[in-house]
PDB file of C-alpha atoms in Angstrom:
ATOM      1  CA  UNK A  17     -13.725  96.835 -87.879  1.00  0.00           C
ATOM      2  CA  UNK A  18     -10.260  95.553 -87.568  1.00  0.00           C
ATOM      3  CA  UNK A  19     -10.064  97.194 -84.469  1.00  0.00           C
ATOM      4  CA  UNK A  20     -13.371  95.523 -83.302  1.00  0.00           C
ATOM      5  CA  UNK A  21     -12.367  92.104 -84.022  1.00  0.00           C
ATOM      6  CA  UNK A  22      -9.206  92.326 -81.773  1.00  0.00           C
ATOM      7  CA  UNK A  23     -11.330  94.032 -79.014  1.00  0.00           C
ATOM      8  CA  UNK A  24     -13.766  91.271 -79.297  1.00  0.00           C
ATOM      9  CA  UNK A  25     -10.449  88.437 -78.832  1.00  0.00           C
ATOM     10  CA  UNK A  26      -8.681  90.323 -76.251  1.00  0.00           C
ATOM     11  CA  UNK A  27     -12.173  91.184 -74.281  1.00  0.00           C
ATOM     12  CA  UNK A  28     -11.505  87.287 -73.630  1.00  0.00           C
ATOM     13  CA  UNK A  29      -7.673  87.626 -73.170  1.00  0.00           C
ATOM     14  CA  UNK A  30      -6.754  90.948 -71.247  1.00  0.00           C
ATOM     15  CA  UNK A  31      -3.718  91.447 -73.954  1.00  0.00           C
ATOM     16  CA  UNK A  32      -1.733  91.114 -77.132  1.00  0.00           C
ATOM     17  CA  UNK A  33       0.804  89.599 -77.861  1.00  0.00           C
ATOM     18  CA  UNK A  34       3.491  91.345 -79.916  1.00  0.00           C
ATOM     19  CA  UNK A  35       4.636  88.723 -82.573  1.00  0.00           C
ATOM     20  CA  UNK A  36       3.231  86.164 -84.419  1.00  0.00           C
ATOM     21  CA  UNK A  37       3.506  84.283 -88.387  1.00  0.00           C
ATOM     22  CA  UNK A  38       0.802  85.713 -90.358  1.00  0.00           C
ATOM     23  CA  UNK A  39       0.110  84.276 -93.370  1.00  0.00           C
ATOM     24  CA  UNK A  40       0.955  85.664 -96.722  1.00  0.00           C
ATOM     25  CA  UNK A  41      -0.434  83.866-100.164  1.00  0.00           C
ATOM     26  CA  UNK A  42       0.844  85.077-103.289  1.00  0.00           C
ATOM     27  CA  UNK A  43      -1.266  87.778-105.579  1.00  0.00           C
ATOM     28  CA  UNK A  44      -4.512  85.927-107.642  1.00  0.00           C
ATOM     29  CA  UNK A  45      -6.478  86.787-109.865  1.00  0.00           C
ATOM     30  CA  UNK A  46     -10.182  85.680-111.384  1.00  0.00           C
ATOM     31  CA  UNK A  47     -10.024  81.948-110.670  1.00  0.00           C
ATOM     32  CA  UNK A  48     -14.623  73.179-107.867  1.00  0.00           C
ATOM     33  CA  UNK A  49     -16.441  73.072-111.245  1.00  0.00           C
ATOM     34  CA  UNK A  50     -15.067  75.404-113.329  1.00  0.00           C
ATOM     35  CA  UNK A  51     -12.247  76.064-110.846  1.00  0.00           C
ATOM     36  CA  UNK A  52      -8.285  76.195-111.512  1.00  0.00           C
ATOM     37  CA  UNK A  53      -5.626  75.132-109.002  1.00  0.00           C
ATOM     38  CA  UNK A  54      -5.445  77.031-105.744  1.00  0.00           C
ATOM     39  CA  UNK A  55      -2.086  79.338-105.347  1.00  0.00           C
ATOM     40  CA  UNK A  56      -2.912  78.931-101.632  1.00  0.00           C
ATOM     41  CA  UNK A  57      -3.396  76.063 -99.132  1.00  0.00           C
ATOM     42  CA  UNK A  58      -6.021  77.929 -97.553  1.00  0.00           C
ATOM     43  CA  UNK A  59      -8.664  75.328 -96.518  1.00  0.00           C
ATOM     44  CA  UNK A  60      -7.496  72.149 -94.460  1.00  0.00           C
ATOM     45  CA  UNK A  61      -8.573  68.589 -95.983  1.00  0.00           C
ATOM     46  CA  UNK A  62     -11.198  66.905 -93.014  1.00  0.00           C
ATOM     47  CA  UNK A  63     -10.580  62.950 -94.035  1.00  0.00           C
ATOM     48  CA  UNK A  64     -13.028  60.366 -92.586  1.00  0.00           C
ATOM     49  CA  UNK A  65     -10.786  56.866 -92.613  1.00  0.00           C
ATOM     50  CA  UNK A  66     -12.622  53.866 -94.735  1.00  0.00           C
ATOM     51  CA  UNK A  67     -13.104  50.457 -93.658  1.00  0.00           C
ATOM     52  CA  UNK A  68     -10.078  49.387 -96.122  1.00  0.00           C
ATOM     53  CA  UNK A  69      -7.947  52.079 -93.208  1.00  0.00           C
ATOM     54  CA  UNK A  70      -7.692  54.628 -95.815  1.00  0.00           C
ATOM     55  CA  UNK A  71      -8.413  58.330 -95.209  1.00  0.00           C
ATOM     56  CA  UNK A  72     -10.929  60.180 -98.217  1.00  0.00           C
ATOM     57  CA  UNK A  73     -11.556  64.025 -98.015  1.00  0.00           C
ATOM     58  CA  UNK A  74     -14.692  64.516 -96.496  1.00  0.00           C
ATOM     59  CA  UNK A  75     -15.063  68.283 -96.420  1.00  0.00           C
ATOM     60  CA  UNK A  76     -12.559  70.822 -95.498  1.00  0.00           C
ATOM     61  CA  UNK A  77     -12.293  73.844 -92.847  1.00  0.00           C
ATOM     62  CA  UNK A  78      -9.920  76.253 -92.063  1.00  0.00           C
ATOM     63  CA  UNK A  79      -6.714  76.645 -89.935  1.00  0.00           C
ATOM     64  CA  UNK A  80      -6.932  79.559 -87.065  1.00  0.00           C
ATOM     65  CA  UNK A  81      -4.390  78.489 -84.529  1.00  0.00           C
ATOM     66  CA  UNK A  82      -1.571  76.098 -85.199  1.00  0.00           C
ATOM     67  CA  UNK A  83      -4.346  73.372 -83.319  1.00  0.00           C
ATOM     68  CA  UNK A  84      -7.807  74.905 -83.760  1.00  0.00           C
ATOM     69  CA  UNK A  85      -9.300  74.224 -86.767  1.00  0.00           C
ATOM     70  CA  UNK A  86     -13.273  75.932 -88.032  1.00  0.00           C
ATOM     71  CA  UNK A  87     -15.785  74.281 -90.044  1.00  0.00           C
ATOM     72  CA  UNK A  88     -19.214  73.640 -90.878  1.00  0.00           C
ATOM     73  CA  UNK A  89     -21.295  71.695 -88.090  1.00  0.00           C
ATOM     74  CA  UNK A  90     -22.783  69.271 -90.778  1.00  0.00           C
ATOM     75  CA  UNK A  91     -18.970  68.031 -91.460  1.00  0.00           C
ATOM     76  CA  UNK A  92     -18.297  66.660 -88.138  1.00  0.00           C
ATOM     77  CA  UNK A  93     -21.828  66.271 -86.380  1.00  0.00           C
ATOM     78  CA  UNK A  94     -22.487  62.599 -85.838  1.00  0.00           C
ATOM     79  CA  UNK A  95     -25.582  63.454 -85.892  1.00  0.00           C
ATOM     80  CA  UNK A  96     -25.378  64.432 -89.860  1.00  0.00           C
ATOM     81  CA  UNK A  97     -22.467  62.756 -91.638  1.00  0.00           C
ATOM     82  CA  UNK A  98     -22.874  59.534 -91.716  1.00  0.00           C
ATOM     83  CA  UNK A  99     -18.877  58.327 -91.254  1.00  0.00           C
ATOM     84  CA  UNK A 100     -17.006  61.948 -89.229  1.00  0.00           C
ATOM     85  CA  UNK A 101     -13.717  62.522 -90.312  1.00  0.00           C
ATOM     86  CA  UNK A 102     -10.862  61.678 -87.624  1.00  0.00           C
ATOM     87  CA  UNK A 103      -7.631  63.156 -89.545  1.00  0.00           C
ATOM     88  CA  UNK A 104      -6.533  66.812 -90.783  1.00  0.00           C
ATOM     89  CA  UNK A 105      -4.512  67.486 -93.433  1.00  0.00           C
ATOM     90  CA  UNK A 106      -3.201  71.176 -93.863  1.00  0.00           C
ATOM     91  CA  UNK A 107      -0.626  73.168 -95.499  1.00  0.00           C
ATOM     92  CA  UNK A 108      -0.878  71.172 -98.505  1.00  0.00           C
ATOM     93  CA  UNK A 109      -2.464  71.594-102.534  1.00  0.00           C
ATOM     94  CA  UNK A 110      -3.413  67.857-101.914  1.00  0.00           C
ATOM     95  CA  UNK A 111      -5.459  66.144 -99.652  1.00  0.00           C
ATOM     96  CA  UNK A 112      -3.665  63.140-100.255  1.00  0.00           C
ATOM     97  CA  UNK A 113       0.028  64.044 -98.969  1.00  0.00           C
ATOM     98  CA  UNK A 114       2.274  66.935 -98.424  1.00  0.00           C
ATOM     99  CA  UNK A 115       1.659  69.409 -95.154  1.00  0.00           C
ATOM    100  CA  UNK A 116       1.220  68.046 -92.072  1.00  0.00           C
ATOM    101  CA  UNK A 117      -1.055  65.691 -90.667  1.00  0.00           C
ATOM    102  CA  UNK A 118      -3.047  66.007 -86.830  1.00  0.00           C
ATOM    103  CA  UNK A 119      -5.687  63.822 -85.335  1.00  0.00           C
ATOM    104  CA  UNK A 120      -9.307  65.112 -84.099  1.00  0.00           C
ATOM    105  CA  UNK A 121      -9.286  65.236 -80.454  1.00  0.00           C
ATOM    106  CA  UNK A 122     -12.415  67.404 -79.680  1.00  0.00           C
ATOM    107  CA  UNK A 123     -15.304  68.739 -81.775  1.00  0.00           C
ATOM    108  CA  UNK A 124     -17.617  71.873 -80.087  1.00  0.00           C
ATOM    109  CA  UNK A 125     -20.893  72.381 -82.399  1.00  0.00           C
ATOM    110  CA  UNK A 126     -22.410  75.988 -81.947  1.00  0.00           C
ATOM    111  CA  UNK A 127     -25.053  75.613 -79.171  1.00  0.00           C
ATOM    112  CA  UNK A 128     -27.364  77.479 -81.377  1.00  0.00           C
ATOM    113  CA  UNK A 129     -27.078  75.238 -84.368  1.00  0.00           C
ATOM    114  CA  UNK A 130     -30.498  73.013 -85.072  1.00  0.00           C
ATOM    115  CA  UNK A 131     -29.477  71.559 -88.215  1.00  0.00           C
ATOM    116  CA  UNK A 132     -29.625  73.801 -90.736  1.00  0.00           C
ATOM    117  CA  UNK A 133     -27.640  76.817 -91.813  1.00  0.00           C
ATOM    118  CA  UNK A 134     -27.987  79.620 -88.740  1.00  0.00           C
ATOM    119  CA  UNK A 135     -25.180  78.709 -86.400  1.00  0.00           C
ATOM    120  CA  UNK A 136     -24.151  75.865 -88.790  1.00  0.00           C
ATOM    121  CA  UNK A 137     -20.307  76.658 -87.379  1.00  0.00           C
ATOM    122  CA  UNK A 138     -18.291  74.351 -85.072  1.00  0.00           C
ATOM    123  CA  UNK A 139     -14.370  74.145 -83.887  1.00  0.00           C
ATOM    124  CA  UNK A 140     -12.204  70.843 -83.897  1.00  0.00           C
ATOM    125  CA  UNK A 141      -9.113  70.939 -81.328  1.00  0.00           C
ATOM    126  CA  UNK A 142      -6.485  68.869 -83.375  1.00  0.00           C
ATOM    127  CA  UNK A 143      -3.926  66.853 -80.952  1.00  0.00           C
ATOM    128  CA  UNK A 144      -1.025  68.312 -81.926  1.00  0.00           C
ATOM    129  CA  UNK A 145       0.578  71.713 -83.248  1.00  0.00           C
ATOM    130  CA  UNK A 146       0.412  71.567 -87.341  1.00  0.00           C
ATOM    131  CA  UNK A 147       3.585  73.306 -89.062  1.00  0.00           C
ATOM    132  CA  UNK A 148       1.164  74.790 -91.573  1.00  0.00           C
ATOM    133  CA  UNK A 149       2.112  78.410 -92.744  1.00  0.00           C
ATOM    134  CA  UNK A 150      -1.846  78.665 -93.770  1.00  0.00           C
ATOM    135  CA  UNK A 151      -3.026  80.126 -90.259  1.00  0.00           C
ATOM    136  CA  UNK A 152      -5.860  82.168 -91.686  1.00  0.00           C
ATOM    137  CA  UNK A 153      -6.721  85.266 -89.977  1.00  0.00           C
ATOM    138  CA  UNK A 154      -9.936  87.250 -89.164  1.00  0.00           C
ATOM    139  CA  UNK A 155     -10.198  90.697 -89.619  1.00  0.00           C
ATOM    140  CA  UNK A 156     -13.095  92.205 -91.378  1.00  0.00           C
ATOM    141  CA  UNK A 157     -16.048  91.079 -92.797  1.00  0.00           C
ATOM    142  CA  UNK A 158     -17.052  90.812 -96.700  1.00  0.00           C
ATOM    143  CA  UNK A 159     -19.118  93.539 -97.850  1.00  0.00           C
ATOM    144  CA  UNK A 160     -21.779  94.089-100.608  1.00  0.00           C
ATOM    145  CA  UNK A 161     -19.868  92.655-104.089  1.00  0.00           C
ATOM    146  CA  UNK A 162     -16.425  92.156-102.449  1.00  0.00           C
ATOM    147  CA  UNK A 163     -14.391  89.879-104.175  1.00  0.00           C
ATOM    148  CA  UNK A 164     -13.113  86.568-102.145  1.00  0.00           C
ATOM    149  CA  UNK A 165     -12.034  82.998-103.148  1.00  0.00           C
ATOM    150  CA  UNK A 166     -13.479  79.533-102.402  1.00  0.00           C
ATOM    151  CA  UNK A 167     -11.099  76.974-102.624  1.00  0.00           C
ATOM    152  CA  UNK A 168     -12.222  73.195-102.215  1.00  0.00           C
ATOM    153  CA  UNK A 169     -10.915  69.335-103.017  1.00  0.00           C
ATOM    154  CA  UNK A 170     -14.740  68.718-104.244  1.00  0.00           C
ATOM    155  CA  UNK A 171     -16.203  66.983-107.591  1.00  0.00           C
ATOM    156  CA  UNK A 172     -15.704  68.469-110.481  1.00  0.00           C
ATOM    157  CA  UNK A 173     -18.433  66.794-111.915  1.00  0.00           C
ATOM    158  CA  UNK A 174     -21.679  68.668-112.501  1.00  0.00           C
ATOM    159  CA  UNK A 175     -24.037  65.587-112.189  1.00  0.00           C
ATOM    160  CA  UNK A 176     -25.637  63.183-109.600  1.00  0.00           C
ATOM    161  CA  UNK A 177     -23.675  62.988-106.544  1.00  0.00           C
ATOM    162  CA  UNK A 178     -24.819  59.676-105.942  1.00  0.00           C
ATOM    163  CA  UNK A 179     -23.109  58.277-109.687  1.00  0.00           C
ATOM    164  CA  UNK A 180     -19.876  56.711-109.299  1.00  0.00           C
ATOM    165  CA  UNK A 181     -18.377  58.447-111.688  1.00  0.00           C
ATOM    166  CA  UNK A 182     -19.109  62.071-110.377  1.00  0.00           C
ATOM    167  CA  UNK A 183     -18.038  60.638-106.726  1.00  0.00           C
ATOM    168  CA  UNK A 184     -14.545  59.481-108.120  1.00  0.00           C
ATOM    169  CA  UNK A 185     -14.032  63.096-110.193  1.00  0.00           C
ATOM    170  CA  UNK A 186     -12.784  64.715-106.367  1.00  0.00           C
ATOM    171  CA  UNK A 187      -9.867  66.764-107.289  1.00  0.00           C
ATOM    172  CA  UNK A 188      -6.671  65.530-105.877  1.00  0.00           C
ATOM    173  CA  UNK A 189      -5.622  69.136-106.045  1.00  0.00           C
ATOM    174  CA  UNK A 190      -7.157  72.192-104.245  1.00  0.00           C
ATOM    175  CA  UNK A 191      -9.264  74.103-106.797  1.00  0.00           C
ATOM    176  CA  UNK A 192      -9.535  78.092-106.166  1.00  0.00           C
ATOM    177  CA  UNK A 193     -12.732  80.152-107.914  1.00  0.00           C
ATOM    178  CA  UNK A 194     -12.978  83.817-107.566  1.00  0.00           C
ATOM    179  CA  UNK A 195     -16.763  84.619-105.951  1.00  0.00           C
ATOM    180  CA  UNK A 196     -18.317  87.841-105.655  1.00  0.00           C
ATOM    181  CA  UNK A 197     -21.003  88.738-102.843  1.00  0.00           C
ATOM    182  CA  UNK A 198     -25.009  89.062-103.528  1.00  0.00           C
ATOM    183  CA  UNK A 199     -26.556  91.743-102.204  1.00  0.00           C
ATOM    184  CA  UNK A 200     -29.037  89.872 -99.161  1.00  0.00           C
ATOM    185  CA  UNK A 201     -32.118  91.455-101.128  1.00  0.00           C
ATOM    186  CA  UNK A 202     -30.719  89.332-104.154  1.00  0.00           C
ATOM    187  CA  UNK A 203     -29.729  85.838-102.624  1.00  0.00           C
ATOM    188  CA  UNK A 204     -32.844  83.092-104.218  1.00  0.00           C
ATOM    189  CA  UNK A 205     -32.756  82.126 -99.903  1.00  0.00           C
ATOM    190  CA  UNK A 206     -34.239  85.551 -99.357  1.00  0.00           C
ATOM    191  CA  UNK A 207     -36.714  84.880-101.681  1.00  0.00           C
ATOM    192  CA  UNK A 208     -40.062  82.255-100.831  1.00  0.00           C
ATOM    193  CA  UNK A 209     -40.406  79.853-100.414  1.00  0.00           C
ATOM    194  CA  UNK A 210     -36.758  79.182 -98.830  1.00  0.00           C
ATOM    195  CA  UNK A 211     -36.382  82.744 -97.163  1.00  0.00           C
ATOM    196  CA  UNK A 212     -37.103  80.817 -93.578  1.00  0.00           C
ATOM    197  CA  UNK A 213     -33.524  79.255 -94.245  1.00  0.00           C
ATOM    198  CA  UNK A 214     -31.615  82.626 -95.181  1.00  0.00           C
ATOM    199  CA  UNK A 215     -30.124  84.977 -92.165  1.00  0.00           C
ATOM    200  CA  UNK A 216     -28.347  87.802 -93.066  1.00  0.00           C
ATOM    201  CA  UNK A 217     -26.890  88.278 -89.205  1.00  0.00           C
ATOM    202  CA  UNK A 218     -24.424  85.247 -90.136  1.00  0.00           C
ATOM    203  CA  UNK A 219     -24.735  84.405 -93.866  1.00  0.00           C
ATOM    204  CA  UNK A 220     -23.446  85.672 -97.585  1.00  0.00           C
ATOM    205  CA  UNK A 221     -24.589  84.500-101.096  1.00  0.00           C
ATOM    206  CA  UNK A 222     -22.250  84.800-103.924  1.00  0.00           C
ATOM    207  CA  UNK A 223     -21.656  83.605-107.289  1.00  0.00           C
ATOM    208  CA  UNK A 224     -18.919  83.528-109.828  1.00  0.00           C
ATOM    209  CA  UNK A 225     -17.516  86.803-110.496  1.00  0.00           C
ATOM    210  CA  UNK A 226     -17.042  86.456-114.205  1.00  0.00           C
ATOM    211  CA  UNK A 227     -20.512  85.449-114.454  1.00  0.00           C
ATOM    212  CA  UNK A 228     -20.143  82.097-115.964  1.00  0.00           C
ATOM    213  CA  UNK A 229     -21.251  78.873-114.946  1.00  0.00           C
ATOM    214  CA  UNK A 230     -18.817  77.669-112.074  1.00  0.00           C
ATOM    215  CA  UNK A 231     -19.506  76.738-108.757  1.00  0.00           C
ATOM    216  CA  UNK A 232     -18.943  75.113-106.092  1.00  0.00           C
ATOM    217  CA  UNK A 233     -20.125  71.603-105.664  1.00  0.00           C
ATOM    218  CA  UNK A 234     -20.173  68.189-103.971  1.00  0.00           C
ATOM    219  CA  UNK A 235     -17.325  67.771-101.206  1.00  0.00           C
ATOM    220  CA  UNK A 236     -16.681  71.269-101.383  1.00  0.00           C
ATOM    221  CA  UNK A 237     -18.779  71.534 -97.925  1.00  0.00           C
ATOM    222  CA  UNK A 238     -16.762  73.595 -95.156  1.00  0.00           C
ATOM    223  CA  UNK A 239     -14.320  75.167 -97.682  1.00  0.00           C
ATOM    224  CA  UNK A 240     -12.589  78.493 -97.109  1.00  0.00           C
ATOM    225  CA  UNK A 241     -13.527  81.485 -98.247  1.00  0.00           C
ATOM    226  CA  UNK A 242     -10.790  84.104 -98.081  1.00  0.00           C
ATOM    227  CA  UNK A 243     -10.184  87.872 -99.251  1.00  0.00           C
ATOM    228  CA  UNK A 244      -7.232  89.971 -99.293  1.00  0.00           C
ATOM    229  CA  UNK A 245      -5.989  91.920 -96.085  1.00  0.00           C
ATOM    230  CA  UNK A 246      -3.370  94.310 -95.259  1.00  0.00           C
ATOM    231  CA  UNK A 247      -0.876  91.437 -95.410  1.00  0.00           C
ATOM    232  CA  UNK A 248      -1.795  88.353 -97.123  1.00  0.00           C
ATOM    233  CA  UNK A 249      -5.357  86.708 -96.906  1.00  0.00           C
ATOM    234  CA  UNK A 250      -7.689  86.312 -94.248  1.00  0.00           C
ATOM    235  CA  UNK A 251     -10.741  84.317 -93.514  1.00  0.00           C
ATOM    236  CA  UNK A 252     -14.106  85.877 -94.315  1.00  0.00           C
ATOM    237  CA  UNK A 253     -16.700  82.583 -94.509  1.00  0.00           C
ATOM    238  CA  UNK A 254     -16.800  78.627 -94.875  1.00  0.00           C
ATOM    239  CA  UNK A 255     -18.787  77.186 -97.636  1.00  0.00           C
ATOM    240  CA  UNK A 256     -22.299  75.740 -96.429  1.00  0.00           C
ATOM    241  CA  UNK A 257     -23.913  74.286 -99.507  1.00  0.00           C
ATOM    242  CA  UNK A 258     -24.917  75.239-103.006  1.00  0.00           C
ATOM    243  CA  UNK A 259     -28.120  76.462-104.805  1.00  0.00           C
ATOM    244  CA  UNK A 260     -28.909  72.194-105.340  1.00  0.00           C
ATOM    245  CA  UNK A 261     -29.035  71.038-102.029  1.00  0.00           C
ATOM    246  CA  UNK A 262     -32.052  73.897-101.197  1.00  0.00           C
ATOM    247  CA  UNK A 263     -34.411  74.291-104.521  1.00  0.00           C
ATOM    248  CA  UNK A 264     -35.784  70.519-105.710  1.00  0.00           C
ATOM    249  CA  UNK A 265     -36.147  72.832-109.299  1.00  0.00           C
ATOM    250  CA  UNK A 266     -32.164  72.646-110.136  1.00  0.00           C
ATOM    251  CA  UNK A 267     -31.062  69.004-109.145  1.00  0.00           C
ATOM    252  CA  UNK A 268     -27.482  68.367-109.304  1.00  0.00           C
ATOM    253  CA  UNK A 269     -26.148  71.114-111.017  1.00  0.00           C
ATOM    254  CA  UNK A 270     -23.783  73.203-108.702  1.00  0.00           C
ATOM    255  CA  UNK A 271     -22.974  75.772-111.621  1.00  0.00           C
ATOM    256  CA  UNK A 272     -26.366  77.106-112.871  1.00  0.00           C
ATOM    257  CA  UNK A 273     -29.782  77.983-111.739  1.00  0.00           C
ATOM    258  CA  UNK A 274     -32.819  76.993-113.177  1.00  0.00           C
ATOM    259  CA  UNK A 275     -32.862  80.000-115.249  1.00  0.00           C
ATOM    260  CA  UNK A 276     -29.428  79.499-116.689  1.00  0.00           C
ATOM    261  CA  UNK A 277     -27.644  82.034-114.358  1.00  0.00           C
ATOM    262  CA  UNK A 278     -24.659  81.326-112.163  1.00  0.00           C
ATOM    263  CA  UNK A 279     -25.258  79.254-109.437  1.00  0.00           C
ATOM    264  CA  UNK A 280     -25.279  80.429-105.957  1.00  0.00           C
ATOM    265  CA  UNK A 281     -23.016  79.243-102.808  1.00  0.00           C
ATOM    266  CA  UNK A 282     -24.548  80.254 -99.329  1.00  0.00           C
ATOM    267  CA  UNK A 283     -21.331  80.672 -97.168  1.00  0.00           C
ATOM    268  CA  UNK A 284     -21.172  80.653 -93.452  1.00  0.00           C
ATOM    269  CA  UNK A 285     -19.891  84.592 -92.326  1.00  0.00           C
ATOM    270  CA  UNK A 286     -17.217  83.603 -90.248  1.00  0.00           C
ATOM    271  CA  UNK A 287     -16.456  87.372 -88.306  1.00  0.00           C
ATOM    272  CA  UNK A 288     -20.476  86.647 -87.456  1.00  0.00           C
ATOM    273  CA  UNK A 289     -19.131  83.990 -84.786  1.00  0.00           C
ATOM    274  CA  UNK A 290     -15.784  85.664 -83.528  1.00  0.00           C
ATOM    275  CA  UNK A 291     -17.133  86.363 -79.897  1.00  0.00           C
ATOM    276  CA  UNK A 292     -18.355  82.652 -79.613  1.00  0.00           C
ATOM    277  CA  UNK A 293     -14.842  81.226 -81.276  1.00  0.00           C
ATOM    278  CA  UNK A 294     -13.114  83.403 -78.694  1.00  0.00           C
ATOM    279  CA  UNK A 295     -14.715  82.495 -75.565  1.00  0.00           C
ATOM    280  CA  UNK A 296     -14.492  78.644 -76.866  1.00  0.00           C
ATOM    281  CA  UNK A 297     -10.895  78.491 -77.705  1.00  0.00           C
ATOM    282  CA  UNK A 298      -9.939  80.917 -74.365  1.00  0.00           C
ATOM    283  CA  UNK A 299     -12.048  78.337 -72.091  1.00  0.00           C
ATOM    284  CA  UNK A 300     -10.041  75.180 -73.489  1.00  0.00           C
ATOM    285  CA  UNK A 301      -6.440  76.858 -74.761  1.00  0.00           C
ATOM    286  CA  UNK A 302      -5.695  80.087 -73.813  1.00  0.00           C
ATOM    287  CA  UNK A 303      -2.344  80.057 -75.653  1.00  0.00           C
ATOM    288  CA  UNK A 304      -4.180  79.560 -78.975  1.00  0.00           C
ATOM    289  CA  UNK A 305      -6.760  82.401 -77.648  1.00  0.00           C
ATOM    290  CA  UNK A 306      -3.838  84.553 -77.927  1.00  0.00           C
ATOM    291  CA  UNK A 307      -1.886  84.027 -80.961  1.00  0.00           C
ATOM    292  CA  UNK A 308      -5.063  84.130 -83.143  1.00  0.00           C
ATOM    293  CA  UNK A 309      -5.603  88.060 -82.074  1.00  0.00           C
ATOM    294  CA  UNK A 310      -1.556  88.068 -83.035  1.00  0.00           C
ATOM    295  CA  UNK A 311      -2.277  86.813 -86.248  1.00  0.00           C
ATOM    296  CA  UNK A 312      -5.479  89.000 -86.801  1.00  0.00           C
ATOM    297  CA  UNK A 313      -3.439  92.402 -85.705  1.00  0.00           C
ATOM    298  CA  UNK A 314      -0.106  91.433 -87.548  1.00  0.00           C
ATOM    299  CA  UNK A 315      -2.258  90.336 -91.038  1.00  0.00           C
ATOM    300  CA  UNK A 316      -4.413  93.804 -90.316  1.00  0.00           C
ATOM    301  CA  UNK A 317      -0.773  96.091 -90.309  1.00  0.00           C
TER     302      UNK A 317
END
């Protein structure tokens, strides 16, 4: 599969190129309710700037090329956030300093998308170079119970994402939890009367992999999902949205289902899109075209 990701870059590309930084987090184990601080600054903050001319983390994405950030559509649509975030902040455990800082200069939304989760993937060209060591590769997909972590500046609040006090409990810190993938037979989206919104060709469920109740939750939108690879971590999916924002029966409570079980994430499968990232970036930078298959075939060994 390794091998098929690379063909699918340099099918774009025509080559190779021999070196590149790849990087390399350090060893975790079982890790944002419920989450503990990230070892890696895997997912890039997305900050929308208030009318006061501050910046607040909107949602997050990840780093693929030292300009080319991926996310969910919904972050940066105008069409569905109400205030889209101008600034990047990556390389960094806080979305309020350290790392580097870029500006948005271009947003492409998956032609497919219509607004709900199929397709819900788009690509923001930042306007300059970030220094960020976190340039996530993609190499394989997740499988069937394969382990990966989701690591997001949201609430960690379990409560009403409209009360003030769950709004102000974003973590200044990036918050890491350990998932594990659903079987698609066993995601509640496969299951009426919201099986219309699941597709298997470019989505995952997965829950906490200690089976308690963590999740997840508001602001976490767009976070990375990453698993371990031959050398370091590499991208597998982007968080889309929690079990709440679907199923009217479990209102506001990221970390359980109605039955009491772990709540679910539904997360975006990244290698699903790698033709269409690709032929994107290739069109508009053909320089960053190229050192993402470096990245994938150093991080791959």
């Amino acid at each position: 599969m390794v091998i098929a990701f690379i063909a699918a870059i340099t099918t774009c590309l025509g080559r190779v190129p021999a070196q590149a930084a790849v990087t390399e987090p350090p060893e975790v184990g079982a890790q944002i309710v419920g989450g503990q601080p990230a070892d890696g600054a895997w997912t890039v903050s997305l900050q929308s700037q208030r009318p006061d001319g501050t910046y607040r983390h909107t949602c997050g994405g990840a780093l693929i090329a030292p300009n080319w950030v991926v996310t969910v559509a919904a972050c940066v649509s105008p069409e569905t956030a109400a205030n889209p975030p101008t600034l990047a902040r990556a390389g960094s455990l806080e979305w309020q300093t350290g790392g580097s800082t870029a500006g948005l200069m271009e947003v492409i939304i998956h032609p497919a998308w219509e607004g709900l989760f199929t397709n819900a993937i788009a690509l923001v060209r930042l306007d300059r170079y970030l220094t960020s060591p976190e340039i996530l590769p993609v190499t394989v997909p997740l499988g069937p119970n394969g382990l990966a972590l989701v690591a997001g500046f949201g609430t960690t609040c379990d409560s009403d994402p409209e009360d003030a006090d769950c709004l102000e409990s974003i973590s200044d810190r990036l918050l890491q939890l350990e998932e594990k993938r659903l079987p698609d037979s066993e995601c509640s989206l496969n299951i009426p009367p919201f099986g219309e919104l699941f597709n298997p060709d470019d989505m995952m469920c997965m829950v906490s992999a200690d089976g308690e109740a963590k999740q997840a939750c508001f602001g976490d939108g767009s976070s990375a999902v990453v698993a371990k690879a031959h050398r370091g971590y590499r991208l597998v999916g982007l968080a889309i949205a929690d079990g709440d924002e679907v199923d009217p029966f479990r209102p506001f409570a990221c970390s359980t289902a109605p039955e009491g079980s772990p709540g679910e994430l539904f997360v975006l499968d990244i290698f699903a899109h790698v033709p269409w990232i690709a032929e994107t970036i290739r069109q508009r930078d053909p320089a960053a075209a190229e050192r993402m298959v470096a990245i994938a075939a150093q991080a791959a060994g």
